[in-house]
Each structure stands twice: as structure tokens, then as C-alpha cells.
Amino acid sequence: MGKHVTDRVFTPVDRQRYRDKMQRGLDALARMLADGNFSFPAQQMGLEMELCLVDERLEPSMTNAVVLEKIDDPAFTTELGQQNIELNVEPHLLAGDTALDLERRLHSALRLADSGAHDAGAKVVMIGTLPTLRSTHFDPHWLSHQVRYAQLNEQIFLAKGEEMLLDMEGVALGDGPAEHLRSYADSILPESACTSVQLHLQVRPEDFAAHWNAAQCLAGVQLAIGANSPFLLGKALWHETRVPLFLQATDTRPEELKNQGVRPRVWFGERWITSIFDLFEENVRYFPALLPEPVEEDPIAALEAGRAPTLAELRLHNGTIWRWNRPVYDLVDGVPHLRVENRVLPAGPSVLDTVANAAFFYGAQRALTEQDRPLWTQMSFEAAEENFYTGARHGLEAHQYWPGAGWIAPEELVLRRLLPMAREGLRACGVSEAVADRYLGVIEQRCLRRQTGASWQRDVVARLESRGQDRYTALNGMLQRYQEMSNSGEPVHNWPVE
């Protein structure tokens, strides 16, 4: 996002010109969708994973520049905070046994990353929020040293006009009371605590709406069975604390605009869609540009010259609106294509869990798109949004609304309905039975044993505190066990609490 952004002051003329360019980009996109000018040789998927760096004491290690130099692989890039790096896996076909290859590639990449981190005196952790983070790690000087991060930080604070408030009511840990976090930050670095996995799926333009709507339907149950972010700044908060944290850490709205109903930039959405155009049009209509730096290309002129436009302004603007399921327009060798980017899941707990989460999502999403009566015609968008926030807050203790089942426990919904659907969907994608058995079996066992990364972390910390440890000592001890189990390759449902 914004790799071409320069260090400059944006003027009112810049913003007006940028708005005009985005509107022209929308016009070009509408023409391309009408003419069918998109590539779709075969269905491909891609994956990005954000990772944390820690030192020998398991505290955040602000060494990403050094670690990336040691790794020396273009698959790894910077992220917002100096304690983060990101792994980008090249796109590959979804069909056949390629998920097994993905699992091997992830293991190999993480070994490479850990070797590079070791040379820099650090270790790599695959987790949704790093429990040893403290408020001092959100000081602005810990931003990664790229212009785009500094510009984004500056523009968000200019728009907001005041410090960021992190204000979250947690879910009680053990027999204790619910814990409450209230903390101020003078940078957007709290967002760097949200380490996630992003799943990309290339789709035909005419299929995009169905895939996006299906992804929105699944977001709540994805969180309920995949939560892995229960602690922040020493507090036991939501099972997937990334959800409220991301919303608050990038919120450009002061209280008065919130009270007026102005939409946040971390957004679930507000309606089912009929085209990818709906989402890009909402971006332009509702959200001011944060980085209004236009390029010289005229997208309409490019079309008329027989070239696919880059739509640079629409794409950069889209990168500053953090939908949980994001539309993507991209070019490969000058040929455009469309993707759904699922941004719901946290990193970890293990590579096997990560690939299992992906297989479950892709299979269930495909099955939902092929139903004679689409699920999103049977439930309100508000119900899907409630599922999302309930799943994030309570994990497996949540209840989800599902047409034909009413309010149902997430593990029951998965075991009775979604796992059979996911198997059918993977089969429709050409995925082998061996792949479906391996990865859907992990999801099945996680539901049967009712243990996610979040529930395991909470149980271990509660156990350590019952033995007299204070919170930060317990968090450190839990993280040490977490890292050992994650490195072992065992899926989280097999991790012992003792």
C-alpha cells in the first residue's frame, strides 16, 4: 500500500485533483466490468502472513530492518511496526494437492525467517497479538522507516485531531471480573499489534459479489473457531482483540463524527453487494483520501489506447480502508484481474492450523456461492455483522445466527453444516480428497475439543496465575510455551494446558 508515496505536504488542490482522478478511475472500472476485460485462466489463491519479532526475553524486538537484511528474500517485507515483518506467498492454483505444498512452503519460509532473526538476536512468533507488548512500544519512533508509514500516521492524526483512545471491555478470565483497557496513544502503532493472515482468491468479475457476500457470511464463524488474540497491554480482552484494536487504532473520527454515524475506516460494511463496483464506489463516496498523491496516467485514455489502466488512485485509496473482506483490482504483466482478500484471521497458532483455516474458508465460501438460494438472501446484513463481533468477542462461547438453525454454538454450526459444505466446496474447486481430509480434519478436532489459540492462551494464563504468578510473568510463561508448541508443528487442539 502506497509504496510510491513521497514525503510531502498535501494541499487542497492535491485532494481535489485526487478525488477527480478516483472518479475517473471508477468510470474506467465500470467500462472494464461491462466489457469483461479481466483475466481468469484458472482459480488461484494467495496468502500473506504478518509475524512478530521478539528478543530472548520474549519482549518485542524492534529489528525488522536488520532481520530482513539477514533473510534477504523478497517474499519478506516490512510492516507498520519495527517488531513486525510480513511473508508474501506467491499465488498458486487452489486445485489438486497444492495446499500440501503451501504447508511445506510456509514451514520452509518460517525456518528461513527464524534463521535470519536469530542472526539479529531475535525470534519469530506467529500470533494474533503479541502479549508482551507494552504501551512504550507504541511510541512513534518505533514506526518502520518507510515514508508511507510516516505519512499514513501523520494523515490519520491530522484527520482525527486528537490522540487515539483504546477503550475495550474484556471477557472475564476464569473466576475474575471482566477487565477493562483504557489507554491513549499518539501514533497508529497500536495497529501493529494486529498480526494477521490474509487469504486472497482470484475470481471472475461476474462471480465477485457472490464470493464477497459469502465471505461476509463466514466472517463470524471464522473468528469464533480461529481466534488467537486474547491479550493486549496486560489485559484479558476479546478472544480476537484484533477486531476492536484495529478499529480504534486507525480511527480518523473524533467523538462528534462517531455520534453523527460517520463510517469508520476499519469497516465490516453495511449491505450485500451486486458487483465489485459497489465497494470501490463506496470507498470514493464515504472516505476522504489519506494519501492524495495522484499519478499521471489517465485511466480512460489508457483504455482507449487498448491498455489496462493501473487505477493507481483507486488502489491506493482502497489500501487505506481496512474492510475485513477487501476488494482487490490488480495487474500481472499488464493484464487485470480481481480478488477477494479475506482479512479476518489472526496469524497462527501453527502452520497446520493456518492452512486448515484457509482450506475451511475456501471450501465453505465456494459452497455458499453455488447454493440455489444464496444464504445472503435469507439473513440480514446486520445479522452477519452481529455474528462477526460476537465471534470476535466470545470465540467458541459465542452464539451465531444461521438461517434454518437459528442461534447456534459455532462448533455445532461447523460440525453439522459448514464442514460438509466445505468438503463439497473444495471438491468443486478440484481439491484432492487427501487435502480435504487433512485440513478439514484439523477444523473438526478443534471444534470437538473446543480449543482455539485464544482459549488455550487464556487457560494457560489463568492456570499460571492460580499458582501465584502476576499477569506479566504469566503472559511471558504462556508465550514461551506457545512458541514451543507452535514450532513443534502440532495443531492447537492438541496443545496441553498443563
CSV table of C-alpha atoms in Angstrom, one decimal:
chain,number,residue,atom,x,y,z
A,1,MET,CA,0.0,0.0,0.0
A,2,GLY,CA,1.4,3.4,-1.0
A,3,LYS,CA,4.9,2.3,-2.0
A,4,HIS,CA,5.2,5.3,-4.3
A,5,VAL,CA,4.1,7.9,-1.7
A,6,THR,CA,6.6,10.7,-1.3
A,7,ASP,CA,7.5,12.8,1.8
A,8,ARG,CA,5.5,15.9,1.1
A,9,VAL,CA,2.7,18.1,2.4
A,10,PHE,CA,-0.7,17.6,0.7
A,11,THR,CA,-2.6,20.7,-0.4
A,12,PRO,CA,-6.3,21.3,-1.0
A,13,VAL,CA,-5.6,21.2,-4.8
A,14,ASP,CA,-4.0,17.8,-4.3
A,15,ARG,CA,-7.1,16.5,-2.6
A,16,GLN,CA,-9.5,17.9,-5.3
A,17,ARG,CA,-7.4,16.5,-8.1
A,18,TYR,CA,-7.2,13.1,-6.4
A,19,ARG,CA,-11.0,13.0,-6.0
A,20,ASP,CA,-11.4,13.7,-9.6
A,21,LYS,CA,-8.9,11.0,-10.6
A,22,MET,CA,-10.7,8.5,-8.4
A,23,GLN,CA,-14.0,9.3,-10.1
A,24,ARG,CA,-12.3,8.9,-13.5
A,25,GLY,CA,-10.9,5.6,-12.3
A,26,LEU,CA,-14.5,4.5,-11.3
A,27,ASP,CA,-15.7,5.3,-14.8
A,28,ALA,CA,-12.9,3.2,-16.3
A,29,LEU,CA,-13.6,0.3,-13.9
A,30,ALA,CA,-17.3,0.4,-14.9
A,31,ARG,CA,-16.4,0.2,-18.6
A,32,MET,CA,-14.0,-2.7,-17.9
A,33,LEU,CA,-16.6,-4.6,-16.0
A,34,ALA,CA,-19.1,-4.1,-18.8
A,35,ASP,CA,-16.6,-5.2,-21.4
A,36,GLY,CA,-15.3,-8.2,-19.5
A,37,ASN,CA,-11.6,-7.2,-19.8
A,38,PHE,CA,-10.3,-9.4,-17.0
A,39,SER,CA,-8.0,-12.4,-16.8
A,40,PHE,CA,-9.2,-15.7,-15.3
A,41,PRO,CA,-7.1,-18.6,-16.7
A,42,ALA,CA,-7.6,-20.7,-13.5
A,43,GLN,CA,-8.6,-20.1,-9.9
A,44,GLN,CA,-5.6,-19.0,-7.9
A,45,MET,CA,-5.1,-18.3,-4.2
A,46,GLY,CA,-2.5,-16.4,-2.3
A,47,LEU,CA,-1.6,-15.8,1.3
A,48,GLU,CA,0.1,-13.1,3.4
A,49,MET,CA,1.1,-13.6,7.0
A,50,GLU,CA,2.3,-11.0,9.4
A,51,LEU,CA,4.8,-12.1,12.0
A,52,CYS,CA,6.2,-10.7,15.3
A,53,LEU,CA,9.8,-10.4,16.3
A,54,VAL,CA,10.8,-11.0,20.0
A,55,ASP,CA,14.1,-10.9,21.8
A,56,GLU,CA,15.5,-13.6,24.2
A,57,ARG,CA,13.2,-12.4,26.9
A,58,LEU,CA,10.2,-12.6,24.5
A,59,GLU,CA,9.8,-8.8,24.6
A,60,PRO,CA,9.2,-7.1,21.2
A,61,SER,CA,12.4,-6.8,19.2
A,62,MET,CA,12.5,-3.6,17.1
A,63,THR,CA,14.8,-5.1,14.5
A,64,ASN,CA,12.8,-5.7,11.3
A,65,ALA,CA,15.2,-3.8,9.1
A,66,VAL,CA,18.2,-5.9,10.3
A,67,VAL,CA,16.2,-9.2,10.2
A,68,LEU,CA,15.0,-8.5,6.6
A,69,GLU,CA,18.6,-7.8,5.6
A,70,LYS,CA,19.6,-11.1,7.1
A,71,ILE,CA,16.8,-13.0,5.5
A,72,ASP,CA,17.5,-11.5,2.1
A,73,ASP,CA,14.4,-12.8,0.4
A,74,PRO,CA,11.8,-10.6,-1.5
A,75,ALA,CA,9.0,-12.7,-0.1
A,76,PHE,CA,9.5,-10.9,3.2
A,77,THR,CA,8.8,-7.2,3.6
A,78,THR,CA,8.3,-4.6,6.3
A,79,GLU,CA,5.2,-3.9,8.2
A,80,LEU,CA,4.0,-0.9,10.2
A,81,GLY,CA,5.9,-1.5,13.4
A,82,GLN,CA,9.6,-2.3,13.7
A,83,GLN,CA,8.7,-5.5,15.6
A,84,ASN,CA,6.8,-6.9,12.5
A,85,ILE,CA,7.7,-8.5,9.2
A,86,GLU,CA,5.3,-9.9,6.5
A,87,LEU,CA,5.6,-13.0,4.5
A,88,ASN,CA,4.0,-13.0,1.0
A,89,VAL,CA,3.4,-16.4,-0.6
A,90,GLU,CA,3.3,-16.4,-4.4
A,91,PRO,CA,-0.1,-17.2,-5.9
A,92,HIS,CA,-0.8,-20.8,-6.9
A,93,LEU,CA,-3.6,-22.9,-8.0
A,94,LEU,CA,-6.2,-23.9,-5.5
A,95,ALA,CA,-6.9,-27.3,-7.1
A,96,GLY,CA,-5.2,-30.7,-6.5
A,97,ASP,CA,-2.6,-31.2,-3.7
A,98,THR,CA,-1.3,-27.6,-3.8
A,99,ALA,CA,-2.3,-27.0,-0.2
A,100,LEU,CA,0.2,-29.6,0.9
A,101,ASP,CA,2.8,-27.7,-1.0
A,102,LEU,CA,1.6,-24.5,0.7
A,103,GLU,CA,2.1,-26.1,4.1
A,104,ARG,CA,5.7,-27.1,3.1
A,105,ARG,CA,6.5,-23.7,1.7
A,106,LEU,CA,5.3,-22.0,4.9
A,107,HIS,CA,7.4,-24.2,7.1
A,108,SER,CA,10.4,-23.5,4.8
A,109,ALA,CA,9.8,-19.8,4.8
A,110,LEU,CA,9.4,-19.6,8.6
A,111,ARG,CA,12.7,-21.6,9.1
A,112,LEU,CA,14.4,-19.0,6.8
A,113,ALA,CA,12.8,-16.2,8.8
A,114,ASP,CA,13.8,-17.7,12.1
A,115,SER,CA,17.4,-18.2,10.9
A,116,GLY,CA,17.6,-14.5,9.8
A,117,ALA,CA,16.0,-13.4,13.1
A,118,HIS,CA,18.5,-15.5,15.1
A,119,ASP,CA,21.4,-13.8,13.4
A,120,ALA,CA,19.9,-10.5,14.5
A,121,GLY,CA,19.3,-11.7,18.1
A,122,ALA,CA,15.6,-12.2,17.6
A,123,LYS,CA,13.0,-14.9,17.2
A,124,VAL,CA,9.8,-15.1,15.0
A,125,VAL,CA,6.4,-15.6,16.6
A,126,MET,CA,3.2,-16.4,14.7
A,127,ILE,CA,0.4,-15.0,16.9
A,128,GLY,CA,-2.6,-12.6,16.6
A,129,THR,CA,-1.5,-10.1,19.2
A,130,LEU,CA,1.8,-10.3,21.0
A,131,PRO,CA,1.0,-10.5,24.7
A,132,THR,CA,4.3,-8.9,25.9
A,133,LEU,CA,3.7,-5.6,24.1
A,134,ARG,CA,3.5,-2.6,26.4
A,135,SER,CA,2.4,1.0,25.8
A,136,THR,CA,6.0,2.1,25.4
A,137,HIS,CA,6.2,0.0,22.2
A,138,PHE,CA,3.7,2.3,20.6
A,139,ASP,CA,6.0,5.4,20.7
A,140,PRO,CA,6.1,7.0,17.1
A,141,HIS,CA,9.8,6.4,16.8
A,142,TRP,CA,9.1,2.6,16.5
A,143,LEU,CA,7.4,3.1,13.1
A,144,SER,CA,9.2,1.2,10.3
A,145,HIS,CA,11.5,3.5,8.3
A,146,GLN,CA,9.4,4.0,5.2
A,147,VAL,CA,7.8,7.2,4.1
A,148,ARG,CA,4.4,5.6,3.6
A,149,TYR,CA,4.1,4.7,7.2
A,150,ALA,CA,5.1,8.1,8.5
A,151,GLN,CA,2.7,9.8,6.0
A,152,LEU,CA,-0.1,7.5,7.0
A,153,ASN,CA,0.5,8.1,10.7
A,154,GLU,CA,0.5,11.9,10.1
A,155,GLN,CA,-2.6,12.0,7.9
A,156,ILE,CA,-4.7,9.9,10.3
A,157,PHE,CA,-3.8,12.1,13.2
A,158,LEU,CA,-4.4,15.2,11.2
A,159,ALA,CA,-7.9,13.9,10.3
A,160,LYS,CA,-8.7,12.9,13.9
A,161,GLY,CA,-7.2,15.9,15.6
A,162,GLU,CA,-6.6,14.1,18.9
A,163,GLU,CA,-4.9,11.1,20.5
A,164,MET,CA,-6.1,7.6,19.8
A,165,LEU,CA,-8.1,6.1,22.6
A,166,LEU,CA,-8.0,2.3,23.1
A,167,ASP,CA,-11.1,1.5,25.1
A,168,MET,CA,-12.2,-2.2,25.4
A,169,GLU,CA,-14.2,-4.2,27.9
A,170,GLY,CA,-12.9,-7.7,28.1
A,171,VAL,CA,-14.3,-11.2,28.7
A,172,ALA,CA,-13.8,-12.4,32.3
A,173,LEU,CA,-10.8,-14.7,32.7
A,174,GLY,CA,-11.5,-17.7,34.9
A,175,ASP,CA,-13.4,-16.6,38.0
A,176,GLY,CA,-12.2,-13.0,37.9
A,177,PRO,CA,-14.1,-9.9,36.8
A,178,ALA,CA,-14.1,-8.6,33.3
A,179,GLU,CA,-11.1,-6.5,32.6
A,180,HIS,CA,-11.1,-3.0,31.0
A,181,LEU,CA,-8.4,-1.4,28.9
A,182,ARG,CA,-8.3,2.3,28.6
A,183,SER,CA,-5.1,3.7,27.1
A,184,TYR,CA,-4.1,6.6,24.9
A,185,ALA,CA,-1.6,6.5,22.0
A,186,ASP,CA,0.0,9.3,20.0
A,187,SER,CA,0.7,7.1,17.0
A,188,ILE,CA,-1.1,4.5,14.9
A,189,LEU,CA,1.4,1.9,16.2
A,190,PRO,CA,-1.2,0.0,18.2
A,191,GLU,CA,-2.4,-1.2,14.8
A,192,SER,CA,1.0,-3.0,14.5
A,193,ALA,CA,-0.2,-5.3,17.3
A,194,CYS,CA,-2.8,-6.8,14.9
A,195,THR,CA,-0.8,-9.6,13.2
A,196,SER,CA,-3.0,-11.4,10.7
A,197,VAL,CA,-3.2,-13.8,7.8
A,198,GLN,CA,-4.8,-12.5,4.6
A,199,LEU,CA,-6.3,-15.0,2.2
A,200,HIS,CA,-6.6,-14.0,-1.5
A,201,LEU,CA,-8.8,-15.6,-4.1
A,202,GLN,CA,-8.9,-14.7,-7.7
A,203,VAL,CA,-12.5,-14.6,-9.1
A,204,ARG,CA,-14.3,-13.8,-12.3
A,205,PRO,CA,-16.0,-10.3,-12.3
A,206,GLU,CA,-19.4,-11.8,-12.5
A,207,ASP,CA,-18.7,-14.1,-9.5
A,208,PHE,CA,-17.2,-11.4,-7.3
A,209,ALA,CA,-20.3,-10.3,-5.5
A,210,ALA,CA,-21.3,-13.9,-4.5
A,211,HIS,CA,-17.8,-14.6,-3.2
A,212,TRP,CA,-17.7,-11.4,-1.2
A,213,ASN,CA,-21.2,-11.9,0.2
A,214,ALA,CA,-20.3,-15.5,1.2
A,215,ALA,CA,-17.1,-14.3,2.9
A,216,GLN,CA,-19.1,-11.8,4.9
A,217,CYS,CA,-21.5,-14.6,6.0
A,218,LEU,CA,-18.5,-16.7,7.1
A,219,ALA,CA,-16.5,-14.0,9.0
A,220,GLY,CA,-18.2,-14.5,12.3
A,221,VAL,CA,-17.6,-18.2,12.4
A,222,GLN,CA,-14.1,-17.8,11.1
A,223,LEU,CA,-13.3,-15.7,14.2
A,224,ALA,CA,-15.2,-18.0,16.6
A,225,ILE,CA,-13.2,-21.1,15.7
A,226,GLY,CA,-9.9,-19.3,14.7
A,227,ALA,CA,-9.5,-16.6,17.5
A,228,ASN,CA,-5.9,-16.2,18.6
A,229,SER,CA,-5.6,-12.7,20.1
A,230,PRO,CA,-6.9,-12.6,23.7
A,231,PHE,CA,-4.4,-10.3,25.4
A,232,LEU,CA,-3.3,-6.7,24.9
A,233,LEU,CA,-1.3,-4.4,27.2
A,234,GLY,CA,-1.6,-6.9,30.0
A,235,LYS,CA,-5.4,-7.2,29.9
A,236,ALA,CA,-7.5,-10.2,29.0
A,237,LEU,CA,-9.9,-8.7,26.4
A,238,TRP,CA,-11.8,-10.2,23.5
A,239,HIS,CA,-10.9,-13.7,22.2
A,240,GLU,CA,-10.0,-11.8,18.9
A,241,THR,CA,-8.8,-8.5,20.3
A,242,ARG,CA,-7.5,-7.5,16.8
A,243,VAL,CA,-11.1,-6.6,15.8
A,244,PRO,CA,-11.7,-3.7,18.3
A,245,LEU,CA,-8.0,-2.8,18.3
A,246,PHE,CA,-7.8,-2.3,14.5
A,247,LEU,CA,-10.9,-0.3,14.5
A,248,GLN,CA,-9.7,2.1,17.3
A,249,ALA,CA,-6.0,2.3,16.3
A,250,THR,CA,-6.8,3.7,12.8
A,251,ASP,CA,-10.0,5.6,13.6
A,252,THR,CA,-9.9,9.1,12.0
A,253,ARG,CA,-13.2,10.1,13.7
A,254,PRO,CA,-13.4,12.3,16.8
A,255,GLU,CA,-16.3,11.5,19.1
A,256,GLU,CA,-18.5,14.1,17.4
A,257,LEU,CA,-18.2,12.4,14.0
A,258,LYS,CA,-18.8,9.0,15.6
A,259,ASN,CA,-22.0,10.3,17.1
A,260,GLN,CA,-23.1,11.5,13.7
A,261,GLY,CA,-22.8,8.0,12.3
A,262,VAL,CA,-19.7,8.6,10.1
A,263,ARG,CA,-18.3,5.3,8.9
A,264,PRO,CA,-15.0,4.0,10.4
A,265,ARG,CA,-12.1,3.1,8.1
A,266,VAL,CA,-12.0,-0.4,9.6
A,267,TRP,CA,-15.3,-1.5,8.3
A,268,PHE,CA,-17.5,-4.6,8.1
A,269,GLY,CA,-19.7,-2.9,5.6
A,270,GLU,CA,-23.4,-2.1,5.6
A,271,ARG,CA,-25.1,-4.1,2.8
A,272,TRP,CA,-24.9,-7.1,0.5
A,273,ILE,CA,-23.4,-6.2,-2.9
A,274,THR,CA,-24.2,-7.0,-6.6
A,275,SER,CA,-20.8,-6.0,-8.0
A,276,ILE,CA,-17.2,-5.2,-7.0
A,277,PHE,CA,-18.0,-1.7,-8.3
A,278,ASP,CA,-20.3,-1.2,-5.3
A,279,LEU,CA,-17.3,-1.4,-2.9
A,280,PHE,CA,-15.0,0.9,-4.8
A,281,GLU,CA,-17.8,3.3,-5.3
A,282,GLU,CA,-18.5,3.3,-1.5
A,283,ASN,CA,-14.8,4.0,-0.9
A,284,VAL,CA,-14.9,7.1,-3.0
A,285,ARG,CA,-18.2,8.3,-1.8
A,286,TYR,CA,-17.7,7.9,2.0
A,287,PHE,CA,-14.0,8.2,2.7
A,288,PRO,CA,-11.6,11.2,2.2
A,289,ALA,CA,-8.2,10.3,0.7
A,290,LEU,CA,-5.5,10.0,3.3
A,291,LEU,CA,-2.6,9.9,0.8
A,292,PRO,CA,-3.8,12.1,-2.1
A,293,GLU,CA,-0.9,11.7,-4.4
A,294,PRO,CA,-2.2,11.1,-8.0
A,295,VAL,CA,-0.2,9.6,-10.9
A,296,GLU,CA,0.0,11.0,-14.4
A,297,GLU,CA,-2.0,8.2,-16.1
A,298,ASP,CA,-5.5,8.9,-17.4
A,299,PRO,CA,-7.4,5.7,-16.9
A,300,ILE,CA,-9.9,6.4,-19.7
A,301,ALA,CA,-7.2,7.3,-22.1
A,302,ALA,CA,-5.4,4.1,-21.2
A,303,LEU,CA,-8.5,2.1,-22.0
A,304,GLU,CA,-9.0,3.9,-25.3
A,305,ALA,CA,-5.4,3.1,-26.2
A,306,GLY,CA,-6.0,-0.6,-25.6
A,307,ARG,CA,-4.2,-0.8,-22.3
A,308,ALA,CA,-5.5,-1.8,-18.9
A,309,PRO,CA,-5.3,1.2,-16.6
A,310,THR,CA,-3.4,0.8,-13.3
A,311,LEU,CA,-6.2,2.6,-11.4
A,312,ALA,CA,-3.5,3.8,-9.1
A,313,GLU,CA,-5.6,6.2,-7.1
A,314,LEU,CA,-8.5,3.8,-6.5
A,315,ARG,CA,-6.0,1.1,-5.4
A,316,LEU,CA,-4.0,3.3,-3.0
A,317,HIS,CA,-7.3,4.7,-1.5
A,318,ASN,CA,-8.6,1.1,-1.2
A,319,GLY,CA,-5.4,0.3,0.8
A,320,THR,CA,-6.4,2.9,3.4
A,321,ILE,CA,-9.9,1.5,4.0
A,322,TRP,CA,-9.5,-1.7,6.0
A,323,ARG,CA,-12.5,-3.8,5.2
A,324,TRP,CA,-12.5,-7.2,6.7
A,325,ASN,CA,-13.1,-8.6,3.2
A,326,ARG,CA,-11.5,-6.2,0.8
A,327,PRO,CA,-11.9,-5.9,-3.0
A,328,VAL,CA,-8.7,-6.0,-5.0
A,329,TYR,CA,-8.0,-4.9,-8.5
A,330,ASP,CA,-4.5,-5.8,-9.7
A,331,LEU,CA,-2.4,-6.2,-12.8
A,332,VAL,CA,0.0,-9.0,-13.7
A,333,ASP,CA,2.1,-8.3,-16.8
A,334,GLY,CA,-0.4,-5.6,-17.8
A,335,VAL,CA,-3.4,-8.0,-17.5
A,336,PRO,CA,-6.0,-7.0,-14.9
A,337,HIS,CA,-7.8,-9.4,-12.5
A,338,LEU,CA,-10.0,-9.2,-9.4
A,339,ARG,CA,-9.5,-10.8,-6.0
A,340,VAL,CA,-11.4,-11.1,-2.7
A,341,GLU,CA,-8.9,-10.5,0.2
A,342,ASN,CA,-10.1,-12.1,3.4
A,343,ARG,CA,-8.5,-10.2,6.3
A,344,VAL,CA,-10.4,-11.8,9.2
A,345,LEU,CA,-8.0,-14.4,10.6
A,346,PRO,CA,-5.1,-13.8,13.0
A,347,ALA,CA,-1.7,-15.3,12.5
A,348,GLY,CA,-1.0,-18.7,14.0
A,349,PRO,CA,-1.2,-20.7,16.1
A,350,SER,CA,0.7,-23.2,13.9
A,351,VAL,CA,1.3,-23.6,10.2
A,352,LEU,CA,-1.1,-26.6,10.1
A,353,ASP,CA,-3.8,-24.5,11.7
A,354,THR,CA,-3.2,-21.7,9.3
A,355,VAL,CA,-3.6,-23.9,6.2
A,356,ALA,CA,-6.6,-25.7,7.8
A,357,ASN,CA,-8.3,-22.3,8.3
A,358,ALA,CA,-7.6,-21.4,4.7
A,359,ALA,CA,-9.0,-24.7,3.4
A,360,PHE,CA,-12.1,-24.4,5.5
A,361,PHE,CA,-12.7,-20.8,4.3
A,362,TYR,CA,-12.2,-21.5,0.6
A,363,GLY,CA,-14.3,-24.6,0.7
A,364,ALA,CA,-17.2,-23.1,2.6
A,365,GLN,CA,-17.1,-19.9,0.6
A,366,ARG,CA,-17.3,-21.9,-2.7
A,367,ALA,CA,-20.2,-24.0,-1.5
A,368,LEU,CA,-22.1,-20.9,-0.4
A,369,THR,CA,-21.7,-19.3,-3.8
A,370,GLU,CA,-23.3,-22.4,-5.5
A,371,GLN,CA,-26.4,-22.7,-3.4
A,372,ASP,CA,-29.7,-22.4,-5.3
A,373,ARG,CA,-30.9,-19.9,-2.8
A,374,PRO,CA,-28.0,-17.8,-1.6
A,375,LEU,CA,-27.6,-17.5,2.1
A,376,TRP,CA,-27.4,-13.7,2.0
A,377,THR,CA,-31.0,-13.7,0.7
A,378,GLN,CA,-32.1,-15.4,3.9
A,379,MET,CA,-30.3,-13.3,6.5
A,380,SER,CA,-29.9,-9.6,7.1
A,381,PHE,CA,-26.6,-8.0,6.7
A,382,GLU,CA,-27.0,-6.8,10.3
A,383,ALA,CA,-27.1,-10.4,11.4
A,384,ALA,CA,-23.8,-11.2,9.7
A,385,GLU,CA,-22.3,-8.2,11.3
A,386,GLU,CA,-23.5,-9.2,14.7
A,387,ASN,CA,-22.1,-12.7,14.2
A,388,PHE,CA,-18.7,-11.1,13.3
A,389,TYR,CA,-18.5,-9.0,16.5
A,390,THR,CA,-19.9,-11.8,18.7
A,391,GLY,CA,-17.5,-14.3,17.3
A,392,ALA,CA,-14.6,-11.9,17.9
A,393,ARG,CA,-15.6,-11.1,21.5
A,394,HIS,CA,-16.5,-14.6,22.8
A,395,GLY,CA,-14.8,-17.1,20.5
A,396,LEU,CA,-16.3,-20.6,21.0
A,397,GLU,CA,-18.6,-19.2,23.7
A,398,ALA,CA,-20.4,-17.1,21.1
A,399,HIS,CA,-23.7,-18.0,19.5
A,400,GLN,CA,-24.1,-17.4,15.8
A,401,TYR,CA,-27.3,-16.8,13.9
A,402,TRP,CA,-27.7,-19.1,10.8
A,403,PRO,CA,-30.8,-19.4,8.6
A,404,GLY,CA,-32.6,-22.6,9.2
A,405,ALA,CA,-30.7,-23.2,12.5
A,406,GLY,CA,-31.5,-20.1,14.5
A,407,TRP,CA,-28.9,-19.2,17.2
A,408,ILE,CA,-26.4,-21.9,17.4
A,409,ALA,CA,-23.0,-22.6,19.0
A,410,PRO,CA,-20.2,-22.1,16.5
A,411,GLU,CA,-18.7,-25.6,16.9
A,412,GLU,CA,-22.1,-27.1,16.3
A,413,LEU,CA,-22.7,-24.9,13.2
A,414,VAL,CA,-19.3,-26.0,11.8
A,415,LEU,CA,-19.6,-29.7,12.6
A,416,ARG,CA,-23.2,-30.1,11.4
A,417,ARG,CA,-23.4,-27.8,8.5
A,418,LEU,CA,-20.2,-26.0,7.4
A,419,LEU,CA,-17.7,-28.8,7.4
A,420,PRO,CA,-19.8,-30.9,4.9
A,421,MET,CA,-20.3,-27.8,2.9
A,422,ALA,CA,-16.6,-27.0,2.9
A,423,ARG,CA,-15.8,-30.5,1.7
A,424,GLU,CA,-18.3,-30.1,-1.2
A,425,GLY,CA,-16.8,-26.7,-2.0
A,426,LEU,CA,-13.2,-28.0,-2.0
A,427,ARG,CA,-14.3,-30.8,-4.3
A,428,ALA,CA,-15.9,-28.3,-6.6
A,429,CYS,CA,-12.6,-26.4,-6.7
A,430,GLY,CA,-10.8,-29.6,-7.7
A,431,VAL,CA,-9.0,-30.0,-4.4
A,432,SER,CA,-8.0,-33.6,-3.7
A,433,GLU,CA,-9.7,-35.7,-1.0
A,434,ALA,CA,-6.4,-36.2,0.8
A,435,VAL,CA,-6.1,-32.4,1.2
A,436,ALA,CA,-9.7,-32.1,2.4
A,437,ASP,CA,-9.3,-34.9,4.9
A,438,ARG,CA,-6.1,-33.5,6.3
A,439,TYR,CA,-7.2,-29.9,6.8
A,440,LEU,CA,-10.9,-30.2,7.5
A,441,GLY,CA,-9.9,-32.9,10.0
A,442,VAL,CA,-8.0,-30.2,11.9
A,443,ILE,CA,-11.0,-28.0,12.0
A,444,GLU,CA,-13.2,-30.9,13.1
A,445,GLN,CA,-10.9,-31.8,16.0
A,446,ARG,CA,-10.6,-28.1,17.1
A,447,CYS,CA,-14.4,-27.9,17.3
A,448,LEU,CA,-14.8,-31.3,19.1
A,449,ARG,CA,-12.1,-30.4,21.7
A,450,ARG,CA,-13.3,-26.8,21.9
A,451,GLN,CA,-9.8,-25.4,21.9
A,452,THR,CA,-8.6,-22.4,19.9
A,453,GLY,CA,-5.4,-20.4,20.1
A,454,ALA,CA,-7.3,-17.8,22.2
A,455,SER,CA,-8.9,-20.3,24.6
A,456,TRP,CA,-5.5,-22.1,25.1
A,457,GLN,CA,-3.8,-18.8,25.9
A,458,ARG,CA,-6.5,-17.8,28.3
A,459,ASP,CA,-6.5,-21.2,30.1
A,460,VAL,CA,-2.7,-21.3,30.4
A,461,VAL,CA,-2.5,-17.7,31.9
A,462,ALA,CA,-5.4,-18.5,34.3
A,463,ARG,CA,-3.6,-21.6,35.4
A,464,LEU,CA,-0.3,-19.8,35.9
A,465,GLU,CA,-1.9,-17.0,37.9
A,466,SER,CA,-3.7,-19.5,40.1
A,467,ARG,CA,-0.2,-20.7,41.1
A,468,GLY,CA,0.7,-17.2,42.2
A,469,GLN,CA,2.3,-15.6,39.2
A,470,ASP,CA,1.5,-12.0,38.3
A,471,ARG,CA,0.0,-11.1,35.0
A,472,TYR,CA,3.1,-10.2,33.0
A,473,THR,CA,5.1,-13.2,34.4
A,474,ALA,CA,2.2,-15.5,33.4
A,475,LEU,CA,2.0,-13.9,29.9
A,476,ASN,CA,5.7,-14.4,29.4
A,477,GLY,CA,5.5,-18.0,30.6
A,478,MET,CA,2.5,-18.7,28.4
A,479,LEU,CA,4.3,-17.2,25.3
A,480,GLN,CA,7.3,-19.4,25.9
A,481,ARG,CA,5.0,-22.5,25.9
A,482,TYR,CA,3.1,-21.1,22.9
A,483,GLN,CA,6.3,-20.7,20.9
A,484,GLU,CA,7.5,-24.2,21.7
A,485,MET,CA,4.1,-25.7,20.7
A,486,SER,CA,3.9,-23.6,17.6
A,487,ASN,CA,7.4,-24.6,16.5
A,488,SER,CA,6.5,-28.3,17.1
A,489,GLY,CA,4.0,-28.2,14.2
A,490,GLU,CA,1.2,-29.6,16.3
A,491,PRO,CA,-2.2,-28.1,15.7
A,492,VAL,CA,-3.6,-26.1,18.6
A,493,HIS,CA,-6.3,-28.6,19.5
A,494,ASN,CA,-3.5,-31.0,20.7
A,495,TRP,CA,-1.7,-28.4,22.9
A,496,PRO,CA,-1.8,-29.3,26.6
A,497,VAL,CA,-2.8,-26.6,29.0
A,498,GLU,CA,-0.6,-28.0,31.8
